[in-house]
Amino acid sequence: MRLGLAGEQPYSYIGSDGKMTGSSPSIAKRIFKELGVDKVEPFPIEFGSLITGLNSLQFDVVAAGMYINPERCEQVIFADPEYQMKDAFIVRKGNPKGLRTYKDIARTGAKMATGVGYAEIEYAKEAGVKEVGTYPDQLAGLLAVKQGRIDVFVGTAVTVFNVVEQANTPEVEATKEVQPYVDGKPVTDVGGFAFRSPETTLRDAFNRELHKLKRSGELLEIMRPFGFTKDQMTTIRAEEKCKP
């Protein structure tokens, strides 16, 4: 199985040893082994090209913690999500602009960026943010904040917390979790594996093994080393997030 990776910690990325790692590849290895597939290979690609790459047969499954939403459900089919997540901000030390919500970014006119194709772009626009820049990954975003080129980089909470901890630089910090809103209502994002639309048999087999891991508690144990917590486990089904 070829896994489409987006280079985003802690979901899926190539480590310093040149090998693929992250929560999604770890889950994939475990599940595909149960399905009789011992070999999984990485296919690194930009996040914004994951669905195109999957549907053009460059790889077999998106293993990147991709958020499930109606627009994406029209292009691929999802396994049930393995986690739920809020957002967080990377800001200068002391958070000089007081950025704790998307509306704070809009109100202060702070210069914001996030990743290419990230859901956070729409959350920012929903809150009234006029311009949203993009960077290829969260480390590039952190460096942009550190160097003063932007005021805030936005990502999923686990991504932000991990990169700030690993960078260990005194110039920046992570905020607490941030709740995104759409149409005035709070949004709970969930992420999962994506498959080509005709491949329902593979997706269903994957789902069966995923739910075994959930019931036994092994899923959390696989994901915990990458910064995930019990509160981020979820019983939401993919079909619930595919509804417009």
PDB file of N, CA, C and O in Angstrom, residues 74-134:
ATOM      1  N   GLU A  74     -17.323  14.606  -1.625  1.00  0.00           N
ATOM      2  CA  GLU A  74     -17.763  14.504  -3.013  1.00  0.00           C
ATOM      3  C   GLU A  74     -16.675  13.955  -3.922  1.00  0.00           C
ATOM      4  O   GLU A  74     -16.944  13.524  -5.042  1.00  0.00           O
ATOM      5  N   GLN A  75     -15.425  13.956  -3.434  1.00  0.00           N
ATOM      6  CA  GLN A  75     -14.285  13.563  -4.268  1.00  0.00           C
ATOM      7  C   GLN A  75     -13.670  12.226  -3.855  1.00  0.00           C
ATOM      8  O   GLN A  75     -13.054  11.546  -4.689  1.00  0.00           O
ATOM      9  N   VAL A  76     -13.813  11.857  -2.585  1.00  0.00           N
ATOM     10  CA  VAL A  76     -13.226  10.620  -2.064  1.00  0.00           C
ATOM     11  C   VAL A  76     -14.201  10.020  -1.047  1.00  0.00           C
ATOM     12  O   VAL A  76     -15.204  10.646  -0.683  1.00  0.00           O
ATOM     13  N   ILE A  77     -13.883   8.809  -0.573  1.00  0.00           N
ATOM     14  CA  ILE A  77     -14.646   8.232   0.535  1.00  0.00           C
ATOM     15  C   ILE A  77     -13.722   8.115   1.746  1.00  0.00           C
ATOM     16  O   ILE A  77     -12.537   7.824   1.604  1.00  0.00           O
ATOM     17  N   PHE A  78     -14.281   8.344   2.915  1.00  0.00           N
ATOM     18  CA  PHE A  78     -13.481   8.351   4.137  1.00  0.00           C
ATOM     19  C   PHE A  78     -13.792   7.146   5.016  1.00  0.00           C
ATOM     20  O   PHE A  78     -14.941   6.700   5.115  1.00  0.00           O
ATOM     21  N   ALA A  79     -12.754   6.651   5.674  1.00  0.00           N
ATOM     22  CA  ALA A  79     -12.965   5.766   6.809  1.00  0.00           C
ATOM     23  C   ALA A  79     -13.489   6.617   7.957  1.00  0.00           C
ATOM     24  O   ALA A  79     -13.413   7.859   7.915  1.00  0.00           O
ATOM     25  N   ASP A  80     -14.042   5.989   8.984  1.00  0.00           N
ATOM     26  CA  ASP A  80     -14.471   6.760  10.141  1.00  0.00           C
ATOM     27  C   ASP A  80     -13.258   7.429  10.787  1.00  0.00           C
ATOM     28  O   ASP A  80     -12.147   6.887  10.750  1.00  0.00           O
ATOM     29  N   PRO A  81     -13.455   8.602  11.348  1.00  0.00           N
ATOM     30  CA  PRO A  81     -12.311   9.349  11.885  1.00  0.00           C
ATOM     31  C   PRO A  81     -11.677   8.674  13.093  1.00  0.00           C
ATOM     32  O   PRO A  81     -12.353   8.006  13.873  1.00  0.00           O
ATOM     33  N   GLU A  82     -10.377   8.906  13.240  1.00  0.00           N
ATOM     34  CA  GLU A  82      -9.683   8.383  14.413  1.00  0.00           C
ATOM     35  C   GLU A  82      -9.483   9.436  15.498  1.00  0.00           C
ATOM     36  O   GLU A  82      -9.108   9.109  16.617  1.00  0.00           O
ATOM     37  N   TYR A  83      -9.759  10.702  15.185  1.00  0.00           N
ATOM     38  CA  TYR A  83      -9.560  11.746  16.202  1.00  0.00           C
ATOM     39  C   TYR A  83     -10.478  12.930  15.931  1.00  0.00           C
ATOM     40  O   TYR A  83     -11.017  13.096  14.838  1.00  0.00           O
ATOM     41  N   GLN A  84     -10.661  13.774  16.975  1.00  0.00           N
ATOM     42  CA  GLN A  84     -11.322  15.067  16.824  1.00  0.00           C
ATOM     43  C   GLN A  84     -10.366  16.138  17.315  1.00  0.00           C
ATOM     44  O   GLN A  84      -9.498  15.877  18.156  1.00  0.00           O
ATOM     45  N   MET A  85     -10.528  17.376  16.810  1.00  0.00           N
ATOM     46  CA  MET A  85      -9.484  18.350  17.063  1.00  0.00           C
ATOM     47  C   MET A  85     -10.006  19.792  17.004  1.00  0.00           C
ATOM     48  O   MET A  85     -10.867  20.112  16.188  1.00  0.00           O
ATOM     49  N   LYS A  86      -9.454  20.633  17.875  1.00  0.00           N
ATOM     50  CA  LYS A  86      -9.626  22.079  17.767  1.00  0.00           C
ATOM     51  C   LYS A  86      -8.335  22.666  17.198  1.00  0.00           C
ATOM     52  O   LYS A  86      -7.408  21.938  16.856  1.00  0.00           O
ATOM     53  N   ASP A  87      -8.277  23.985  17.097  1.00  0.00           N
ATOM     54  CA  ASP A  87      -7.109  24.663  16.545  1.00  0.00           C
ATOM     55  C   ASP A  87      -6.267  25.286  17.655  1.00  0.00           C
ATOM     56  O   ASP A  87      -6.645  25.269  18.828  1.00  0.00           O
ATOM     57  N   ALA A  88      -5.132  25.836  17.269  1.00  0.00           N
ATOM     58  CA  ALA A  88      -4.297  26.623  18.178  1.00  0.00           C
ATOM     59  C   ALA A  88      -3.456  27.570  17.334  1.00  0.00           C
ATOM     60  O   ALA A  88      -3.298  27.367  16.122  1.00  0.00           O
ATOM     61  N   PHE A  89      -2.913  28.600  17.966  1.00  0.00           N
ATOM     62  CA  PHE A  89      -2.138  29.625  17.271  1.00  0.00           C
ATOM     63  C   PHE A  89      -0.673  29.575  17.719  1.00  0.00           C
ATOM     64  O   PHE A  89      -0.383  29.334  18.893  1.00  0.00           O
ATOM     65  N   ILE A  90       0.232  29.831  16.777  1.00  0.00           N
ATOM     66  CA  ILE A  90       1.628  30.140  17.103  1.00  0.00           C
ATOM     67  C   ILE A  90       1.771  31.650  17.052  1.00  0.00           C
ATOM     68  O   ILE A  90       1.458  32.275  16.028  1.00  0.00           O
ATOM     69  N   VAL A  91       2.208  32.229  18.158  1.00  0.00           N
ATOM     70  CA  VAL A  91       2.330  33.693  18.263  1.00  0.00           C
ATOM     71  C   VAL A  91       3.683  34.049  18.863  1.00  0.00           C
ATOM     72  O   VAL A  91       4.397  33.186  19.387  1.00  0.00           O
ATOM     73  N   ARG A  92       4.009  35.336  18.819  1.00  0.00           N
ATOM     74  CA  ARG A  92       5.228  35.804  19.474  1.00  0.00           C
ATOM     75  C   ARG A  92       5.107  35.607  20.978  1.00  0.00           C
ATOM     76  O   ARG A  92       4.019  35.607  21.541  1.00  0.00           O
ATOM     77  N   LYS A  93       6.241  35.445  21.631  1.00  0.00           N
ATOM     78  CA  LYS A  93       6.254  35.233  23.071  1.00  0.00           C
ATOM     79  C   LYS A  93       5.487  36.331  23.793  1.00  0.00           C
ATOM     80  O   LYS A  93       5.666  37.517  23.523  1.00  0.00           O
ATOM     81  N   GLY A  94       4.602  35.930  24.704  1.00  0.00           N
ATOM     82  CA  GLY A  94       3.787  36.892  25.433  1.00  0.00           C
ATOM     83  C   GLY A  94       2.510  37.265  24.714  1.00  0.00           C
ATOM     84  O   GLY A  94       1.696  38.006  25.254  1.00  0.00           O
ATOM     85  N   ASN A  95       2.347  36.772  23.474  1.00  0.00           N
ATOM     86  CA  ASN A  95       1.142  37.039  22.686  1.00  0.00           C
ATOM     87  C   ASN A  95       0.797  38.531  22.702  1.00  0.00           C
ATOM     88  O   ASN A  95      -0.264  38.943  23.181  1.00  0.00           O
ATOM     89  N   PRO A  96       1.688  39.373  22.157  1.00  0.00           N
ATOM     90  CA  PRO A  96       1.531  40.827  22.275  1.00  0.00           C
ATOM     91  C   PRO A  96       0.237  41.393  21.704  1.00  0.00           C
ATOM     92  O   PRO A  96      -0.248  42.422  22.156  1.00  0.00           O
ATOM     93  N   LYS A  97      -0.345  40.737  20.720  1.00  0.00           N
ATOM     94  CA  LYS A  97      -1.596  41.229  20.137  1.00  0.00           C
ATOM     95  C   LYS A  97      -2.838  40.609  20.789  1.00  0.00           C
ATOM     96  O   LYS A  97      -3.963  40.913  20.398  1.00  0.00           O
ATOM     97  N   GLY A  98      -2.619  39.743  21.772  1.00  0.00           N
ATOM     98  CA  GLY A  98      -3.751  39.147  22.482  1.00  0.00           C
ATOM     99  C   GLY A  98      -4.637  38.281  21.588  1.00  0.00           C
ATOM    100  O   GLY A  98      -5.863  38.358  21.663  1.00  0.00           O
ATOM    101  N   LEU A  99      -4.030  37.434  20.781  1.00  0.00           N
ATOM    102  CA  LEU A  99      -4.770  36.628  19.805  1.00  0.00           C
ATOM    103  C   LEU A  99      -5.167  35.296  20.433  1.00  0.00           C
ATOM    104  O   LEU A  99      -4.348  34.389  20.586  1.00  0.00           O
ATOM    105  N   ARG A 100      -6.448  35.171  20.777  1.00  0.00           N
ATOM    106  CA  ARG A 100      -6.956  33.951  21.413  1.00  0.00           C
ATOM    107  C   ARG A 100      -8.132  33.345  20.652  1.00  0.00           C
ATOM    108  O   ARG A 100      -8.561  32.240  20.949  1.00  0.00           O
ATOM    109  N   THR A 101      -8.669  34.100  19.680  1.00  0.00           N
ATOM    110  CA  THR A 101      -9.761  33.622  18.838  1.00  0.00           C
ATOM    111  C   THR A 101      -9.532  34.135  17.416  1.00  0.00           C
ATOM    112  O   THR A 101      -8.742  35.064  17.182  1.00  0.00           O
ATOM    113  N   TYR A 102     -10.251  33.540  16.464  1.00  0.00           N
ATOM    114  CA  TYR A 102     -10.173  34.036  15.088  1.00  0.00           C
ATOM    115  C   TYR A 102     -10.670  35.476  15.000  1.00  0.00           C
ATOM    116  O   TYR A 102     -10.142  36.281  14.220  1.00  0.00           O
ATOM    117  N   LYS A 103     -11.672  35.815  15.798  1.00  0.00           N
ATOM    118  CA  LYS A 103     -12.187  37.183  15.777  1.00  0.00           C
ATOM    119  C   LYS A 103     -11.142  38.178  16.273  1.00  0.00           C
ATOM    120  O   LYS A 103     -11.114  39.334  15.835  1.00  0.00           O
ATOM    121  N   ASP A 104     -10.266  37.753  17.180  1.00  0.00           N
ATOM    122  CA  ASP A 104      -9.164  38.611  17.625  1.00  0.00           C
ATOM    123  C   ASP A 104      -8.233  38.937  16.462  1.00  0.00           C
ATOM    124  O   ASP A 104      -7.737  40.063  16.337  1.00  0.00           O
ATOM    125  N   ILE A 105      -7.997  37.949  15.590  1.00  0.00           N
ATOM    126  CA  ILE A 105      -7.138  38.179  14.424  1.00  0.00           C
ATOM    127  C   ILE A 105      -7.781  39.219  13.507  1.00  0.00           C
ATOM    128  O   ILE A 105      -7.126  40.154  13.031  1.00  0.00           O
ATOM    129  N   ALA A 106      -9.098  39.078  13.293  1.00  0.00           N
ATOM    130  CA  ALA A 106      -9.809  40.023  12.434  1.00  0.00           C
ATOM    131  C   ALA A 106      -9.838  41.417  13.056  1.00  0.00           C
ATOM    132  O   ALA A 106      -9.595  42.426  12.373  1.00  0.00           O
ATOM    133  N   ARG A 107     -10.112  41.474  14.359  1.00  0.00           N
ATOM    134  CA  ARG A 107     -10.261  42.762  15.050  1.00  0.00           C
ATOM    135  C   ARG A 107      -8.960  43.558  15.062  1.00  0.00           C
ATOM    136  O   ARG A 107      -8.965  44.777  14.883  1.00  0.00           O
ATOM    137  N   THR A 108      -7.843  42.883  15.261  1.00  0.00           N
ATOM    138  CA  THR A 108      -6.556  43.564  15.378  1.00  0.00           C
ATOM    139  C   THR A 108      -5.869  43.778  14.039  1.00  0.00           C
ATOM    140  O   THR A 108      -4.892  44.526  13.954  1.00  0.00           O
ATOM    141  N   GLY A 109      -6.381  43.119  13.003  1.00  0.00           N
ATOM    142  CA  GLY A 109      -5.717  43.208  11.707  1.00  0.00           C
ATOM    143  C   GLY A 109      -4.394  42.468  11.681  1.00  0.00           C
ATOM    144  O   GLY A 109      -3.515  42.776  10.858  1.00  0.00           O
ATOM    145  N   ALA A 110      -4.232  41.496  12.562  1.00  0.00           N
ATOM    146  CA  ALA A 110      -2.989  40.733  12.632  1.00  0.00           C
ATOM    147  C   ALA A 110      -2.752  39.982  11.323  1.00  0.00           C
ATOM    148  O   ALA A 110      -3.690  39.518  10.672  1.00  0.00           O
ATOM    149  N   LYS A 111      -1.496  39.862  10.957  1.00  0.00           N
ATOM    150  CA  LYS A 111      -1.129  39.164   9.730  1.00  0.00           C
ATOM    151  C   LYS A 111      -1.082  37.661  10.021  1.00  0.00           C
ATOM    152  O   LYS A 111      -0.267  37.200  10.819  1.00  0.00           O
ATOM    153  N   MET A 112      -1.971  36.915   9.362  1.00  0.00           N
ATOM    154  CA  MET A 112      -2.140  35.488   9.648  1.00  0.00           C
ATOM    155  C   MET A 112      -1.732  34.625   8.464  1.00  0.00           C
ATOM    156  O   MET A 112      -1.848  35.015   7.304  1.00  0.00           O
ATOM    157  N   ALA A 113      -1.264  33.408   8.797  1.00  0.00           N
ATOM    158  CA  ALA A 113      -0.999  32.398   7.770  1.00  0.00           C
ATOM    159  C   ALA A 113      -1.350  31.035   8.340  1.00  0.00           C
ATOM    160  O   ALA A 113      -1.454  30.839   9.543  1.00  0.00           O
ATOM    161  N   THR A 114      -1.535  30.081   7.423  1.00  0.00           N
ATOM    162  CA  THR A 114      -1.781  28.688   7.796  1.00  0.00           C
ATOM    163  C   THR A 114      -1.237  27.817   6.671  1.00  0.00           C
ATOM    164  O   THR A 114      -0.481  28.306   5.821  1.00  0.00           O
ATOM    165  N   GLY A 115      -1.583  26.529   6.643  1.00  0.00           N
ATOM    166  CA  GLY A 115      -1.066  25.650   5.606  1.00  0.00           C
ATOM    167  C   GLY A 115      -1.916  25.678   4.349  1.00  0.00           C
ATOM    168  O   GLY A 115      -3.088  26.074   4.367  1.00  0.00           O
ATOM    169  N   VAL A 116      -1.344  25.244   3.243  1.00  0.00           N
ATOM    170  CA  VAL A 116      -2.048  25.210   1.958  1.00  0.00           C
ATOM    171  C   VAL A 116      -3.189  24.196   2.029  1.00  0.00           C
ATOM    172  O   VAL A 116      -2.989  23.040   2.377  1.00  0.00           O
ATOM    173  N   GLY A 117      -4.400  24.655   1.738  1.00  0.00           N
ATOM    174  CA  GLY A 117      -5.555  23.770   1.720  1.00  0.00           C
ATOM    175  C   GLY A 117      -6.136  23.457   3.084  1.00  0.00           C
ATOM    176  O   GLY A 117      -7.038  22.635   3.195  1.00  0.00           O
ATOM    177  N   TYR A 118      -5.652  24.116   4.132  1.00  0.00           N
ATOM    178  CA  TYR A 118      -6.125  23.825   5.487  1.00  0.00           C
ATOM    179  C   TYR A 118      -7.527  24.390   5.721  1.00  0.00           C
ATOM    180  O   TYR A 118      -7.892  25.443   5.185  1.00  0.00           O
ATOM    181  N   ALA A 119      -8.302  23.707   6.557  1.00  0.00           N
ATOM    182  CA  ALA A 119      -9.648  24.160   6.911  1.00  0.00           C
ATOM    183  C   ALA A 119      -9.614  25.507   7.626  1.00  0.00           C
ATOM    184  O   ALA A 119     -10.588  26.265   7.585  1.00  0.00           O
ATOM    185  N   GLU A 120      -8.483  25.809   8.256  1.00  0.00           N
ATOM    186  CA  GLU A 120      -8.365  27.057   9.017  1.00  0.00           C
ATOM    187  C   GLU A 120      -8.531  28.301   8.149  1.00  0.00           C
ATOM    188  O   GLU A 120      -8.874  29.379   8.659  1.00  0.00           O
ATOM    189  N   ILE A 121      -8.304  28.168   6.853  1.00  0.00           N
ATOM    190  CA  ILE A 121      -8.494  29.307   5.947  1.00  0.00           C
ATOM    191  C   ILE A 121      -9.949  29.766   5.994  1.00  0.00           C
ATOM    192  O   ILE A 121     -10.235  30.964   6.125  1.00  0.00           O
ATOM    193  N   GLU A 122     -10.872  28.826   5.905  1.00  0.00           N
ATOM    194  CA  GLU A 122     -12.291  29.172   5.914  1.00  0.00           C
ATOM    195  C   GLU A 122     -12.747  29.660   7.280  1.00  0.00           C
ATOM    196  O   GLU A 122     -13.597  30.557   7.372  1.00  0.00           O
ATOM    197  N   TYR A 123     -12.188  29.095   8.346  1.00  0.00           N
ATOM    198  CA  TYR A 123     -12.567  29.551   9.687  1.00  0.00           C
ATOM    199  C   TYR A 123     -12.158  31.008   9.899  1.00  0.00           C
ATOM    200  O   TYR A 123     -12.887  31.784  10.516  1.00  0.00           O
ATOM    201  N   ALA A 124     -10.993  31.357   9.368  1.00  0.00           N
ATOM    202  CA  ALA A 124     -10.525  32.734   9.491  1.00  0.00           C
ATOM    203  C   ALA A 124     -11.421  33.688   8.704  1.00  0.00           C
ATOM    204  O   ALA A 124     -11.824  34.744   9.206  1.00  0.00           O
ATOM    205  N   LYS A 125     -11.761  33.307   7.488  1.00  0.00           N
ATOM    206  CA  LYS A 125     -12.626  34.147   6.661  1.00  0.00           C
ATOM    207  C   LYS A 125     -14.008  34.289   7.302  1.00  0.00           C
ATOM    208  O   LYS A 125     -14.620  35.358   7.254  1.00  0.00           O
ATOM    209  N   GLU A 126     -14.500  33.210   7.892  1.00  0.00           N
ATOM    210  CA  GLU A 126     -15.794  33.239   8.595  1.00  0.00           C
ATOM    211  C   GLU A 126     -15.797  34.280   9.706  1.00  0.00           C
ATOM    212  O   GLU A 126     -16.804  34.932   9.976  1.00  0.00           O
ATOM    213  N   ALA A 127     -14.629  34.438  10.356  1.00  0.00           N
ATOM    214  CA  ALA A 127     -14.515  35.380  11.474  1.00  0.00           C
ATOM    215  C   ALA A 127     -14.218  36.803  11.022  1.00  0.00           C
ATOM    216  O   ALA A 127     -14.141  37.716  11.853  1.00  0.00           O
ATOM    217  N   GLY A 128     -14.029  36.990   9.701  1.00  0.00           N
ATOM    218  CA  GLY A 128     -13.797  38.332   9.189  1.00  0.00           C
ATOM    219  C   GLY A 128     -12.356  38.663   8.856  1.00  0.00           C
ATOM    220  O   GLY A 128     -12.036  39.812   8.563  1.00  0.00           O
ATOM    221  N   VAL A 129     -11.471  37.676   8.882  1.00  0.00           N
ATOM    222  CA  VAL A 129     -10.076  37.910   8.504  1.00  0.00           C
ATOM    223  C   VAL A 129     -10.019  38.132   6.988  1.00  0.00           C
ATOM    224  O   VAL A 129     -10.513  37.310   6.218  1.00  0.00           O
ATOM    225  N   LYS A 130      -9.429  39.237   6.582  1.00  0.00           N
ATOM    226  CA  LYS A 130      -9.456  39.617   5.161  1.00  0.00           C
ATOM    227  C   LYS A 130      -8.452  38.848   4.317  1.00  0.00           C
ATOM    228  O   LYS A 130      -8.744  38.454   3.193  1.00  0.00           O
ATOM    229  N   GLU A 131      -7.234  38.673   4.845  1.00  0.00           N
ATOM    230  CA  GLU A 131      -6.192  38.018   4.064  1.00  0.00           C
ATOM    231  C   GLU A 131      -5.555  36.902   4.886  1.00  0.00           C
ATOM    232  O   GLU A 131      -5.250  37.083   6.063  1.00  0.00           O
ATOM    233  N   VAL A 132      -5.365  35.761   4.243  1.00  0.00           N
ATOM    234  CA  VAL A 132      -4.733  34.618   4.900  1.00  0.00           C
ATOM    235  C   VAL A 132      -3.605  34.113   4.006  1.00  0.00           C
ATOM    236  O   VAL A 132      -3.845  33.679   2.880  1.00  0.00           O
ATOM    237  N   GLY A 133      -2.384  34.182   4.518  1.00  0.00           N
ATOM    238  CA  GLY A 133      -1.249  33.663   3.777  1.00  0.00           C
ATOM    239  C   GLY A 133      -1.083  32.174   4.022  1.00  0.00           C
ATOM    240  O   GLY A 133      -1.731  31.599   4.898  1.00  0.00           O
ATOM    241  N   THR A 134      -0.222  31.539   3.249  1.00  0.00           N
ATOM    242  CA  THR A 134       0.015  30.103   3.433  1.00  0.00           C
ATOM    243  C   THR A 134       1.510  29.809   3.418  1.00  0.00           C
ATOM    244  O   THR A 134       2.295  30.508   2.758  1.00  0.00           O
TER     245      THR A 134
END
